[in-house]
Amino acid sequence: MTQSPHDEPTASSPEELREQVEQTRAELGETVGALAARTDVKARAREKVATVKEQAAAKADELKEKTTDLAHQAQGKATDLAHQAQEKATDLAHQAQEKATDLAHQAQDKATDLAHQAQDKVPDPLKDKTARAVGQARAETGRLWQEKTPEPVRHTTARAVRTARDNRGPLLAAAGVAVVTWLVCRRRKG
């Protein structure tokens, strides 16, 4: 219906006039339909709501996918960090163990040196007197032990002494560490 009524050609016959009327009616129907569609607010609102719902669903799917990817990345990163921390802790434990072993050896060496120095400073006559006194004390202690101590206690003590003799090295090392520790603490306080 782009032509104005004045621009339309006049019909030469009644049949042409009917055709023009039908064509005008069809054009008018299309125009009314288009205007009705534009003015149907509910239908346009439904279309808009449907479009917005589709966009929101697409955005939600996209966000869900991104969130899942980020969660997987975070989990991988956390696992990597846990492995690194475990390796670092293991390394530190090994280093501490090596350091403790080194310190124990140093303490044992120091205790041995100190014992030798102390033994070297004692005069020989005093060593002989001490050895005789220790022998007499052992003999007297042994006699008193046999006379005064009940048999089960003597038996248990004898087993403990055998165990100590069999494990002399570790016991001496522990004693050496104790002596060195005592000496170090004494020097620090003094």
Short mmCIF file of N, CA and C in Angstrom, two decimals:
data_model
loop_
_atom_site.label_atom_id
_atom_site.label_comp_id
_atom_site.label_asym_id
_atom_site.label_seq_id
_atom_site.Cartn_x
_atom_site.Cartn_y
_atom_site.Cartn_z
N MET A 1 0.83 -1.17 0.00
CA MET A 1 0.00 0.00 0.00
C MET A 1 0.87 1.23 0.00
N THR A 2 1.80 1.25 -0.85
CA THR A 2 2.72 2.36 -0.97
C THR A 2 2.16 3.45 -1.86
N GLN A 3 1.21 3.14 -2.62
CA GLN A 3 0.65 4.16 -3.52
C GLN A 3 -0.52 4.84 -2.83
N SER A 4 -0.66 6.12 -3.07
CA SER A 4 -1.81 6.83 -2.51
C SER A 4 -3.02 6.60 -3.40
N PRO A 5 -4.22 6.78 -2.89
CA PRO A 5 -5.42 6.52 -3.70
C PRO A 5 -5.47 7.40 -4.94
N HIS A 6 -4.81 8.50 -4.92
CA HIS A 6 -4.86 9.39 -6.09
C HIS A 6 -3.96 8.88 -7.20
N ASP A 7 -2.93 8.10 -6.83
CA ASP A 7 -1.98 7.64 -7.84
C ASP A 7 -2.45 6.37 -8.53
N GLU A 8 -3.48 5.73 -8.01
CA GLU A 8 -3.91 4.46 -8.59
C GLU A 8 -4.56 4.69 -9.95
N PRO A 9 -4.23 3.78 -10.83
CA PRO A 9 -4.89 3.91 -12.15
C PRO A 9 -6.35 3.55 -12.03
N THR A 10 -7.10 4.12 -12.79
CA THR A 10 -8.54 3.84 -12.79
C THR A 10 -8.79 2.58 -13.59
N ALA A 11 -9.74 1.84 -13.17
CA ALA A 11 -10.04 0.57 -13.82
C ALA A 11 -10.86 0.84 -15.09
N SER A 12 -10.51 0.12 -16.07
CA SER A 12 -11.23 0.28 -17.32
C SER A 12 -12.42 -0.66 -17.40
N SER A 13 -12.37 -1.73 -16.59
CA SER A 13 -13.49 -2.66 -16.64
C SER A 13 -13.84 -3.08 -15.21
N PRO A 14 -15.04 -3.64 -15.04
CA PRO A 14 -15.43 -4.05 -13.70
C PRO A 14 -14.51 -5.19 -13.18
N GLU A 15 -14.01 -5.99 -14.05
CA GLU A 15 -13.11 -7.08 -13.63
C GLU A 15 -11.79 -6.53 -13.10
N GLU A 16 -11.25 -5.56 -13.76
CA GLU A 16 -10.02 -4.93 -13.29
C GLU A 16 -10.27 -4.24 -11.95
N LEU A 17 -11.41 -3.68 -11.83
CA LEU A 17 -11.76 -3.01 -10.58
C LEU A 17 -11.83 -4.02 -9.44
N ARG A 18 -12.40 -5.18 -9.69
CA ARG A 18 -12.46 -6.23 -8.67
C ARG A 18 -11.05 -6.67 -8.28
N GLU A 19 -10.18 -6.82 -9.26
CA GLU A 19 -8.80 -7.23 -8.99
C GLU A 19 -8.10 -6.17 -8.13
N GLN A 20 -8.33 -4.92 -8.48
CA GLN A 20 -7.71 -3.85 -7.70
C GLN A 20 -8.25 -3.86 -6.27
N VAL A 21 -9.53 -4.11 -6.11
CA VAL A 21 -10.14 -4.13 -4.78
C VAL A 21 -9.55 -5.30 -3.97
N GLU A 22 -9.43 -6.47 -4.60
CA GLU A 22 -8.88 -7.64 -3.92
C GLU A 22 -7.41 -7.39 -3.52
N GLN A 23 -6.66 -6.81 -4.42
CA GLN A 23 -5.26 -6.51 -4.15
C GLN A 23 -5.16 -5.50 -3.00
N THR A 24 -6.02 -4.50 -3.02
CA THR A 24 -6.02 -3.49 -1.96
C THR A 24 -6.41 -4.13 -0.64
N ARG A 25 -7.40 -5.03 -0.66
CA ARG A 25 -7.80 -5.73 0.56
C ARG A 25 -6.64 -6.57 1.12
N ALA A 26 -5.95 -7.27 0.24
CA ALA A 26 -4.82 -8.11 0.67
C ALA A 26 -3.74 -7.26 1.30
N GLU A 27 -3.43 -6.14 0.62
CA GLU A 27 -2.40 -5.24 1.16
C GLU A 27 -2.84 -4.67 2.51
N LEU A 28 -4.11 -4.29 2.57
CA LEU A 28 -4.66 -3.74 3.80
C LEU A 28 -4.63 -4.79 4.92
N GLY A 29 -4.91 -6.04 4.60
CA GLY A 29 -4.87 -7.14 5.60
C GLY A 29 -3.45 -7.34 6.13
N GLU A 30 -2.49 -7.29 5.21
CA GLU A 30 -1.10 -7.45 5.63
C GLU A 30 -0.67 -6.30 6.55
N THR A 31 -1.09 -5.09 6.16
CA THR A 31 -0.74 -3.92 6.96
C THR A 31 -1.38 -4.00 8.33
N VAL A 32 -2.64 -4.39 8.41
CA VAL A 32 -3.34 -4.51 9.70
C VAL A 32 -2.67 -5.60 10.54
N GLY A 33 -2.32 -6.70 9.90
CA GLY A 33 -1.64 -7.80 10.63
C GLY A 33 -0.31 -7.33 11.20
N ALA A 34 0.46 -6.58 10.40
CA ALA A 34 1.76 -6.08 10.88
C ALA A 34 1.56 -5.11 12.03
N LEU A 35 0.54 -4.21 11.91
CA LEU A 35 0.28 -3.27 13.00
C LEU A 35 -0.21 -3.99 14.25
N ALA A 36 -1.00 -5.02 14.08
CA ALA A 36 -1.51 -5.78 15.23
C ALA A 36 -0.35 -6.49 15.94
N ALA A 37 0.58 -7.04 15.17
CA ALA A 37 1.74 -7.72 15.76
C ALA A 37 2.59 -6.74 16.55
N ARG A 38 2.73 -5.52 16.00
CA ARG A 38 3.54 -4.52 16.70
C ARG A 38 2.86 -4.03 17.97
N THR A 39 1.58 -4.01 17.97
CA THR A 39 0.86 -3.49 19.15
C THR A 39 0.52 -4.58 20.15
N ASP A 40 0.80 -5.87 19.87
CA ASP A 40 0.52 -6.96 20.81
C ASP A 40 1.67 -7.03 21.82
N VAL A 41 1.50 -6.29 22.94
CA VAL A 41 2.54 -6.14 23.95
C VAL A 41 2.83 -7.48 24.63
N LYS A 42 1.82 -8.27 24.92
CA LYS A 42 2.03 -9.54 25.61
C LYS A 42 2.88 -10.49 24.76
N ALA A 43 2.55 -10.55 23.47
CA ALA A 43 3.32 -11.44 22.59
C ALA A 43 4.77 -10.98 22.49
N ARG A 44 4.96 -9.70 22.36
CA ARG A 44 6.34 -9.17 22.27
C ARG A 44 7.08 -9.39 23.57
N ALA A 45 6.38 -9.23 24.71
CA ALA A 45 7.01 -9.48 26.01
C ALA A 45 7.40 -10.94 26.14
N ARG A 46 6.53 -11.86 25.71
CA ARG A 46 6.85 -13.30 25.75
C ARG A 46 8.07 -13.61 24.89
N GLU A 47 8.11 -12.99 23.72
CA GLU A 47 9.28 -13.19 22.85
C GLU A 47 10.55 -12.69 23.53
N LYS A 48 10.46 -11.52 24.14
CA LYS A 48 11.62 -10.94 24.83
C LYS A 48 12.05 -11.82 26.00
N VAL A 49 11.06 -12.31 26.79
CA VAL A 49 11.36 -13.19 27.92
C VAL A 49 12.03 -14.47 27.43
N ALA A 50 11.51 -15.04 26.35
CA ALA A 50 12.11 -16.26 25.80
C ALA A 50 13.54 -16.00 25.36
N THR A 51 13.77 -14.85 24.73
CA THR A 51 15.13 -14.52 24.29
C THR A 51 16.07 -14.35 25.48
N VAL A 52 15.60 -13.65 26.51
CA VAL A 52 16.41 -13.43 27.70
C VAL A 52 16.69 -14.76 28.41
N LYS A 53 15.67 -15.64 28.47
CA LYS A 53 15.88 -16.95 29.09
C LYS A 53 16.94 -17.74 28.35
N GLU A 54 16.88 -17.73 27.04
CA GLU A 54 17.87 -18.45 26.24
C GLU A 54 19.27 -17.88 26.48
N GLN A 55 19.37 -16.54 26.52
CA GLN A 55 20.67 -15.92 26.77
C GLN A 55 21.18 -16.26 28.17
N ALA A 56 20.28 -16.24 29.17
CA ALA A 56 20.68 -16.55 30.55
C ALA A 56 21.12 -18.01 30.66
N ALA A 57 20.40 -18.92 30.01
CA ALA A 57 20.79 -20.33 30.05
C ALA A 57 22.15 -20.53 29.39
N ALA A 58 22.37 -19.86 28.28
CA ALA A 58 23.67 -19.97 27.60
C ALA A 58 24.78 -19.42 28.50
N LYS A 59 24.52 -18.29 29.14
CA LYS A 59 25.52 -17.68 30.03
C LYS A 59 25.78 -18.59 31.23
N ALA A 60 24.72 -19.20 31.79
CA ALA A 60 24.87 -20.11 32.93
C ALA A 60 25.71 -21.32 32.54
N ASP A 61 25.46 -21.88 31.36
CA ASP A 61 26.26 -23.02 30.89
C ASP A 61 27.72 -22.61 30.74
N GLU A 62 27.93 -21.43 30.20
CA GLU A 62 29.30 -20.95 30.00
C GLU A 62 30.01 -20.77 31.35
N LEU A 63 29.30 -20.16 32.33
CA LEU A 63 29.88 -19.96 33.65
C LEU A 63 30.14 -21.29 34.36
N LYS A 64 29.22 -22.22 34.18
CA LYS A 64 29.40 -23.55 34.80
C LYS A 64 30.64 -24.22 34.23
N GLU A 65 30.83 -24.13 32.94
CA GLU A 65 32.00 -24.72 32.30
C GLU A 65 33.29 -24.05 32.80
N LYS A 66 33.27 -22.72 32.88
CA LYS A 66 34.45 -22.00 33.37
C LYS A 66 34.75 -22.37 34.82
N THR A 67 33.70 -22.46 35.65
CA THR A 67 33.87 -22.82 37.05
C THR A 67 34.47 -24.22 37.18
N THR A 68 33.99 -25.15 36.39
CA THR A 68 34.52 -26.51 36.42
C THR A 68 35.99 -26.51 36.01
N ASP A 69 36.34 -25.77 34.98
CA ASP A 69 37.73 -25.69 34.55
C ASP A 69 38.60 -25.10 35.66
N LEU A 70 38.13 -24.02 36.28
CA LEU A 70 38.89 -23.39 37.36
C LEU A 70 39.06 -24.34 38.55
N ALA A 71 38.00 -25.10 38.85
CA ALA A 71 38.09 -26.06 39.96
C ALA A 71 39.13 -27.13 39.66
N HIS A 72 39.15 -27.63 38.43
CA HIS A 72 40.15 -28.63 38.05
C HIS A 72 41.56 -28.04 38.13
N GLN A 73 41.72 -26.81 37.68
CA GLN A 73 43.03 -26.17 37.74
C GLN A 73 43.47 -25.99 39.20
N ALA A 74 42.54 -25.55 40.06
CA ALA A 74 42.87 -25.35 41.47
C ALA A 74 43.23 -26.68 42.14
N GLN A 75 42.50 -27.72 41.80
CA GLN A 75 42.79 -29.04 42.37
C GLN A 75 44.17 -29.51 41.93
N GLY A 76 44.49 -29.32 40.66
CA GLY A 76 45.82 -29.70 40.17
C GLY A 76 46.91 -28.91 40.86
N LYS A 77 46.69 -27.63 41.04
CA LYS A 77 47.68 -26.77 41.70
C LYS A 77 47.85 -27.19 43.16
N ALA A 78 46.74 -27.48 43.84
CA ALA A 78 46.82 -27.92 45.24
C ALA A 78 47.58 -29.24 45.35
N THR A 79 47.34 -30.15 44.44
CA THR A 79 48.06 -31.42 44.45
C THR A 79 49.54 -31.20 44.24
N ASP A 80 49.89 -30.35 43.29
CA ASP A 80 51.30 -30.04 43.04
C ASP A 80 51.95 -29.44 44.29
N LEU A 81 51.27 -28.49 44.92
CA LEU A 81 51.82 -27.85 46.12
C LEU A 81 51.98 -28.86 47.25
N ALA A 82 51.02 -29.77 47.39
CA ALA A 82 51.12 -30.79 48.43
C ALA A 82 52.34 -31.69 48.19
N HIS A 83 52.55 -32.08 46.94
CA HIS A 83 53.72 -32.90 46.61
C HIS A 83 55.02 -32.14 46.90
N GLN A 84 55.06 -30.87 46.54
CA GLN A 84 56.26 -30.07 46.80
C GLN A 84 56.52 -29.96 48.30
N ALA A 85 55.45 -29.73 49.07
CA ALA A 85 55.61 -29.61 50.52
C ALA A 85 56.10 -30.92 51.12
N GLN A 86 55.55 -32.04 50.64
CA GLN A 86 55.97 -33.34 51.15
C GLN A 86 57.44 -33.60 50.82
N GLU A 87 57.85 -33.27 49.60
CA GLU A 87 59.25 -33.45 49.23
C GLU A 87 60.16 -32.57 50.08
N LYS A 88 59.74 -31.33 50.32
CA LYS A 88 60.54 -30.41 51.13
C LYS A 88 60.66 -30.93 52.56
N ALA A 89 59.55 -31.43 53.11
CA ALA A 89 59.57 -31.96 54.47
C ALA A 89 60.47 -33.18 54.57
N THR A 90 60.42 -34.03 53.56
CA THR A 90 61.28 -35.22 53.55
C THR A 90 62.74 -34.80 53.49
N ASP A 91 63.05 -33.84 52.62
CA ASP A 91 64.43 -33.35 52.52
C ASP A 91 64.91 -32.76 53.85
N LEU A 92 64.05 -31.95 54.47
CA LEU A 92 64.42 -31.35 55.75
C LEU A 92 64.62 -32.42 56.83
N ALA A 93 63.79 -33.45 56.83
CA ALA A 93 63.93 -34.53 57.81
C ALA A 93 65.25 -35.26 57.61
N HIS A 94 65.61 -35.51 56.34
CA HIS A 94 66.89 -36.17 56.07
C HIS A 94 68.06 -35.29 56.51
N GLN A 95 67.97 -34.00 56.22
CA GLN A 95 69.04 -33.09 56.62
C GLN A 95 69.17 -33.05 58.15
N ALA A 96 68.02 -33.01 58.85
CA ALA A 96 68.05 -32.97 60.32
C ALA A 96 68.65 -34.26 60.87
N GLN A 97 68.28 -35.38 60.27
CA GLN A 97 68.82 -36.66 60.72
C GLN A 97 70.34 -36.72 60.51
N GLU A 98 70.79 -36.26 59.36
CA GLU A 98 72.23 -36.24 59.09
C GLU A 98 72.95 -35.33 60.08
N LYS A 99 72.36 -34.18 60.35
CA LYS A 99 72.96 -33.23 61.29
C LYS A 99 73.03 -33.83 62.69
N ALA A 100 71.95 -34.51 63.11
CA ALA A 100 71.95 -35.13 64.44
C ALA A 100 73.00 -36.23 64.52
N THR A 101 73.13 -37.01 63.45
CA THR A 101 74.15 -38.06 63.44
C THR A 101 75.54 -37.45 63.52
N ASP A 102 75.76 -36.40 62.76
CA ASP A 102 77.07 -35.72 62.81
C ASP A 102 77.35 -35.19 64.22
N LEU A 103 76.36 -34.55 64.82
CA LEU A 103 76.54 -34.01 66.17
C LEU A 103 76.81 -35.12 67.18
N ALA A 104 76.14 -36.25 67.04
CA ALA A 104 76.36 -37.37 67.96
C ALA A 104 77.79 -37.89 67.82
N HIS A 105 78.26 -37.99 66.57
CA HIS A 105 79.64 -38.44 66.36
C HIS A 105 80.64 -37.44 66.94
N GLN A 106 80.37 -36.17 66.72
CA GLN A 106 81.26 -35.15 67.27
C GLN A 106 81.27 -35.20 68.79
N ALA A 107 80.10 -35.39 69.39
CA ALA A 107 80.01 -35.46 70.85
C ALA A 107 80.75 -36.68 71.37
N GLN A 108 80.61 -37.80 70.68
CA GLN A 108 81.30 -39.02 71.10
C GLN A 108 82.82 -38.82 71.00
N ASP A 109 83.26 -38.22 69.91
CA ASP A 109 84.69 -37.96 69.75
C ASP A 109 85.20 -37.03 70.85
N LYS A 110 84.42 -36.00 71.14
CA LYS A 110 84.81 -35.03 72.17
C LYS A 110 84.88 -35.70 73.54
N ALA A 111 83.89 -36.54 73.84
CA ALA A 111 83.89 -37.23 75.13
C ALA A 111 85.09 -38.16 75.24
N THR A 112 85.42 -38.84 74.16
CA THR A 112 86.59 -39.72 74.18
C THR A 112 87.86 -38.91 74.40
N ASP A 113 87.97 -37.79 73.71
CA ASP A 113 89.14 -36.92 73.89
C ASP A 113 89.24 -36.41 75.32
N LEU A 114 88.12 -35.99 75.87
CA LEU A 114 88.11 -35.48 77.25
C LEU A 114 88.48 -36.58 78.24
N ALA A 115 87.98 -37.78 78.00
CA ALA A 115 88.31 -38.89 78.90
C ALA A 115 89.81 -39.18 78.83
N HIS A 116 90.37 -39.18 77.62
CA HIS A 116 91.82 -39.41 77.48
C HIS A 116 92.62 -38.29 78.14
N GLN A 117 92.17 -37.06 77.97
CA GLN A 117 92.88 -35.94 78.59
C GLN A 117 92.84 -36.05 80.11
N ALA A 118 91.68 -36.42 80.63
CA ALA A 118 91.55 -36.55 82.08
C ALA A 118 92.43 -37.69 82.58
N GLN A 119 92.45 -38.79 81.84
CA GLN A 119 93.27 -39.94 82.24
C GLN A 119 94.76 -39.59 82.17
N ASP A 120 95.14 -38.82 81.17
CA ASP A 120 96.54 -38.43 81.04
C ASP A 120 97.01 -37.51 82.16
N LYS A 121 96.11 -36.73 82.73
CA LYS A 121 96.47 -35.77 83.77
C LYS A 121 96.59 -36.42 85.15
N VAL A 122 96.03 -37.58 85.31
CA VAL A 122 96.09 -38.25 86.61
C VAL A 122 97.48 -38.90 86.76
N PRO A 123 98.16 -38.66 87.88
CA PRO A 123 99.49 -39.27 88.10
C PRO A 123 99.38 -40.79 88.26
N ASP A 124 100.45 -41.50 87.86
CA ASP A 124 100.44 -42.96 87.89
C ASP A 124 100.25 -43.54 89.30
N PRO A 125 100.89 -42.99 90.32
CA PRO A 125 100.65 -43.56 91.66
C PRO A 125 99.18 -43.46 92.08
N LEU A 126 98.54 -42.36 91.69
CA LEU A 126 97.12 -42.20 92.04
C LEU A 126 96.28 -43.20 91.27
N LYS A 127 96.65 -43.46 90.03
CA LYS A 127 95.92 -44.45 89.23
C LYS A 127 96.03 -45.82 89.89
N ASP A 128 97.25 -46.18 90.37
CA ASP A 128 97.44 -47.47 91.00
C ASP A 128 96.62 -47.58 92.28
N LYS A 129 96.67 -46.52 93.13
CA LYS A 129 95.91 -46.52 94.38
C LYS A 129 94.41 -46.64 94.08
N THR A 130 93.99 -45.90 93.06
CA THR A 130 92.56 -45.92 92.69
C THR A 130 92.17 -47.31 92.21
N ALA A 131 93.02 -47.94 91.42
CA ALA A 131 92.72 -49.28 90.91
C ALA A 131 92.63 -50.27 92.08
N ARG A 132 93.56 -50.17 93.08
CA ARG A 132 93.50 -51.06 94.24
C ARG A 132 92.23 -50.80 95.05
N ALA A 133 91.92 -49.51 95.23
CA ALA A 133 90.72 -49.17 96.01
C ALA A 133 89.46 -49.66 95.32
N VAL A 134 89.44 -49.52 94.02
CA VAL A 134 88.27 -49.99 93.26
C VAL A 134 88.17 -51.51 93.38
N GLY A 135 89.31 -52.20 93.30
CA GLY A 135 89.29 -53.66 93.43
C GLY A 135 88.79 -54.09 94.80
N GLN A 136 89.26 -53.42 95.85
CA GLN A 136 88.81 -53.75 97.21
C GLN A 136 87.32 -53.44 97.36
N ALA A 137 86.90 -52.30 96.81
CA ALA A 137 85.48 -51.92 96.90
C ALA A 137 84.62 -52.93 96.16
N ARG A 138 85.09 -53.39 95.03
CA ARG A 138 84.33 -54.41 94.27
C ARG A 138 84.21 -55.69 95.08
N ALA A 139 85.33 -56.10 95.66
CA ALA A 139 85.32 -57.35 96.43
C ALA A 139 84.37 -57.23 97.61
N GLU A 140 84.45 -56.12 98.34
CA GLU A 140 83.57 -55.92 99.50
C GLU A 140 82.11 -55.81 99.06
N THR A 141 81.88 -55.08 97.96
CA THR A 141 80.51 -54.93 97.46
C THR A 141 79.97 -56.28 97.01
N GLY A 142 80.81 -57.07 96.35
CA GLY A 142 80.39 -58.40 95.92
C GLY A 142 80.03 -59.28 97.09
N ARG A 143 80.84 -59.25 98.14
CA ARG A 143 80.57 -60.06 99.33
C ARG A 143 79.25 -59.64 99.97
N LEU A 144 79.08 -58.30 100.14
CA LEU A 144 77.83 -57.80 100.74
C LEU A 144 76.63 -58.11 99.84
N TRP A 145 76.85 -58.02 98.58
CA TRP A 145 75.77 -58.30 97.62
C TRP A 145 75.32 -59.75 97.77
N GLN A 146 76.27 -60.67 97.86
CA GLN A 146 75.94 -62.09 97.98
C GLN A 146 75.23 -62.37 99.31
N GLU A 147 75.65 -61.70 100.36
CA GLU A 147 75.07 -61.96 101.68
C GLU A 147 73.70 -61.34 101.85
N LYS A 148 73.49 -60.13 101.38
CA LYS A 148 72.30 -59.36 101.72
C LYS A 148 71.19 -59.36 100.65
N THR A 149 71.53 -59.65 99.40
CA THR A 149 70.54 -59.51 98.31
C THR A 149 69.84 -60.83 98.06
N PRO A 150 68.48 -60.81 97.93
CA PRO A 150 67.75 -62.05 97.64
C PRO A 150 68.12 -62.58 96.25
N GLU A 151 67.96 -63.88 96.08
CA GLU A 151 68.35 -64.56 94.83
C GLU A 151 67.65 -63.99 93.59
N PRO A 152 66.32 -63.75 93.58
CA PRO A 152 65.69 -63.22 92.35
C PRO A 152 66.26 -61.87 91.93
N VAL A 153 66.60 -61.02 92.88
CA VAL A 153 67.15 -59.70 92.55
C VAL A 153 68.55 -59.87 91.96
N ARG A 154 69.36 -60.78 92.53
CA ARG A 154 70.70 -61.02 91.99
C ARG A 154 70.62 -61.55 90.56
N HIS A 155 69.67 -62.46 90.33
CA HIS A 155 69.51 -63.04 88.99
C HIS A 155 69.13 -61.96 87.96
N THR A 156 68.16 -61.10 88.30
CA THR A 156 67.72 -60.02 87.41
C THR A 156 68.86 -59.03 87.17
N THR A 157 69.58 -58.70 88.20
CA THR A 157 70.70 -57.76 88.07
C THR A 157 71.80 -58.34 87.19
N ALA A 158 72.06 -59.62 87.33
CA ALA A 158 73.10 -60.26 86.51
C ALA A 158 72.71 -60.20 85.03
N ARG A 159 71.43 -60.41 84.73
CA ARG A 159 70.97 -60.28 83.33
C ARG A 159 71.15 -58.86 82.83
N ALA A 160 70.85 -57.87 83.64
CA ALA A 160 70.99 -56.46 83.25
C ALA A 160 72.45 -56.12 82.99
N VAL A 161 73.34 -56.65 83.82
CA VAL A 161 74.77 -56.39 83.63
C VAL A 161 75.25 -57.03 82.33
N ARG A 162 74.80 -58.26 82.05
CA ARG A 162 75.20 -58.92 80.78
C ARG A 162 74.70 -58.11 79.59
N THR A 163 73.49 -57.63 79.67
CA THR A 163 72.94 -56.82 78.57
C THR A 163 73.75 -55.54 78.39
N ALA A 164 74.12 -54.91 79.49
CA ALA A 164 74.91 -53.67 79.40
C ALA A 164 76.28 -53.95 78.79
N ARG A 165 76.90 -55.09 79.17
CA ARG A 165 78.21 -55.43 78.60
C ARG A 165 78.09 -55.72 77.11
N ASP A 166 77.01 -56.40 76.74
CA ASP A 166 76.81 -56.73 75.32
C ASP A 166 76.56 -55.47 74.48
N ASN A 167 76.01 -54.45 75.10
CA ASN A 167 75.69 -53.20 74.38
C ASN A 167 76.57 -52.06 74.88
N ARG A 168 77.80 -52.33 75.13
CA ARG A 168 78.72 -51.35 75.69
C ARG A 168 78.91 -50.14 74.78
N GLY A 169 79.02 -50.36 73.47
CA GLY A 169 79.26 -49.25 72.53
C GLY A 169 78.16 -48.20 72.58
N PRO A 170 76.90 -48.58 72.38
CA PRO A 170 75.84 -47.56 72.44
C PRO A 170 75.73 -46.88 73.80
N LEU A 171 75.96 -47.66 74.88
CA LEU A 171 75.88 -47.07 76.21
C LEU A 171 77.00 -46.04 76.42
N LEU A 172 78.22 -46.37 75.95
CA LEU A 172 79.31 -45.42 76.06
C LEU A 172 79.05 -44.17 75.22
N ALA A 173 78.48 -44.37 74.04
CA ALA A 173 78.16 -43.22 73.18
C ALA A 173 77.14 -42.33 73.87
N ALA A 174 76.11 -42.93 74.48
CA ALA A 174 75.09 -42.14 75.18
C ALA A 174 75.71 -41.40 76.36
N ALA A 175 76.59 -42.09 77.08
CA ALA A 175 77.25 -41.44 78.21
C ALA A 175 78.12 -40.29 77.72
N GLY A 176 78.83 -40.51 76.61
CA GLY A 176 79.67 -39.45 76.05
C GLY A 176 78.85 -38.24 75.66
N VAL A 177 77.71 -38.48 75.03
CA VAL A 177 76.82 -37.38 74.63
C VAL A 177 76.35 -36.64 75.87
N ALA A 178 76.00 -37.38 76.92
CA ALA A 178 75.53 -36.74 78.15
C ALA A 178 76.62 -35.87 78.76
N VAL A 179 77.86 -36.38 78.78
CA VAL A 179 78.97 -35.62 79.35
C VAL A 179 79.23 -34.36 78.55
N VAL A 180 79.26 -34.50 77.22
CA VAL A 180 79.51 -33.33 76.38
C VAL A 180 78.40 -32.31 76.54
N THR A 181 77.17 -32.77 76.59
CA THR A 181 76.04 -31.86 76.77
C THR A 181 76.18 -31.12 78.10
N TRP A 182 76.53 -31.86 79.14
CA TRP A 182 76.70 -31.24 80.45
C TRP A 182 77.82 -30.20 80.40
N LEU A 183 78.95 -30.53 79.75
CA LEU A 183 80.07 -29.60 79.67
C LEU A 183 79.68 -28.34 78.87
N VAL A 184 78.98 -28.53 77.77
CA VAL A 184 78.56 -27.39 76.95
C VAL A 184 77.63 -26.49 77.75
N CYS A 185 76.67 -27.08 78.44
CA CYS A 185 75.74 -26.28 79.25
C CYS A 185 76.48 -25.55 80.37
N ARG A 186 77.44 -26.21 80.95
CA ARG A 186 78.21 -25.60 82.03
C ARG A 186 79.03 -24.42 81.53
N ARG A 187 79.64 -24.56 80.33
CA ARG A 187 80.42 -23.48 79.75
C ARG A 187 79.55 -22.28 79.41
N ARG A 188 78.35 -22.56 78.90
CA ARG A 188 77.45 -21.47 78.55
C ARG A 188 76.97 -20.70 79.77
N LYS A 189 76.74 -21.42 80.86
CA LYS A 189 76.29 -20.76 82.08
C LYS A 189 77.43 -19.98 82.73
N GLY A 190 78.66 -20.51 82.60
CA GLY A 190 79.82 -19.90 83.25
C GLY A 190 80.39 -18.82 82.47
#
